[in-house]
Amino acid sequence: MQRRDILRAGLAIGGGAALPALAQPANTTFIWSGFPAGGLGDQVTRPLLEQMRGKLPQNLVYDTKPGAGGRIAAEFVKRSTPDGNQIFQTPASVMVLQPHVFKKLPYDTLADFTPIAGLCAFTTVLTAGPGLPADVRNVADLLRWAKANPNAANIGNPSSGSGMHLASMLLAKQSGAPLNPIPYKGGAPLLNDLMGGQIPVSINVISEVLPQIRAGKLRALAVSAPTRSKALPDVSTMTEQGFKELAYVEWLGWFGPAQMPPARVAALNAAVNEALATPAMAEALTKVGLEPLRATAAQFAAQVRQDHGYWAQVVKATGFQPEDA
């Protein structure tokens, strides 16, 4: 398809490189992901926008501005006109954890953005690839292997400053195992290296590794949620395996710049929630182990503030020293 045809259809999935040079198409709203195509954002947003087609006066176009753990896209939307035509789609960690792990950010995540809607909640999975011996089946096995193989004990995560990055650091600190956290630039490149054996183990968004786990190509050692995942009921939690501090759930959501018109926020929120309630969307999310988040904009904003405070306490308790962004 030609790009103009995709725009007419109201849905585009691309790399984000060409769009900034083009004038903003009339009557179009862009949803920007801060991570490369092929990961969680695609899995959720492709079916979501299909269900939202024709529900708003504007065409909805999804694209990416990857880099800096989501911060490039965040700053772009923060600086945009607050009319709701530039939306930042992000996992929770960019908004509620990164402010506590980086010394300097070009924005205040609570003051410079308008929470619009939550899309889904997701757990993360401690995942073994072909680079890890087949007899490593749980967290205790992993820690024994890491202590016996310190030079090979790298543990990947999809981005610097993410919940999965901090979780890998906490696991190393609390266990005393020489696990070396390796941040990637998105879930898709991390999965490629995990499948190829370049990195032996990683912490991944469940939807990005679930097909490979079910096919027996990867092994789930533990899930991060406080309770077992419906998608992986036979896999025990980090809490069950003795690491209750590593119990957490993340979410994916939409944000606009500060001072968005309340009517615009309400219209977008209503359209998202209507789409999430459709059988097609429920099937798409359940298939990859995700849970829909249906909440008002005010409820979502309250969740953001609550999680911001939670991660502040976690980072302080671990003694983690903030890094330069």
Short mmCIF file of N, CA and C in Angstrom, two decimals, residues 76 97 215 229:
data_model
loop_
_atom_site.label_atom_id
_atom_site.label_comp_id
_atom_site.label_asym_id
_atom_site.label_seq_id
_atom_site.Cartn_x
_atom_site.Cartn_y
_atom_site.Cartn_z
N PHE A 76 8.62 14.60 22.56
CA PHE A 76 7.94 15.11 21.37
C PHE A 76 6.48 15.44 21.67
N LEU A 97 8.37 5.08 36.76
CA LEU A 97 9.64 4.59 37.30
C LEU A 97 10.83 5.41 36.86
N ALA A 215 5.22 -22.84 22.38
CA ALA A 215 5.78 -23.73 21.35
C ALA A 215 6.99 -24.50 21.86
N SER A 229 -0.34 -16.15 36.27
CA SER A 229 -0.98 -15.67 35.06
C SER A 229 -1.95 -16.71 34.50
#
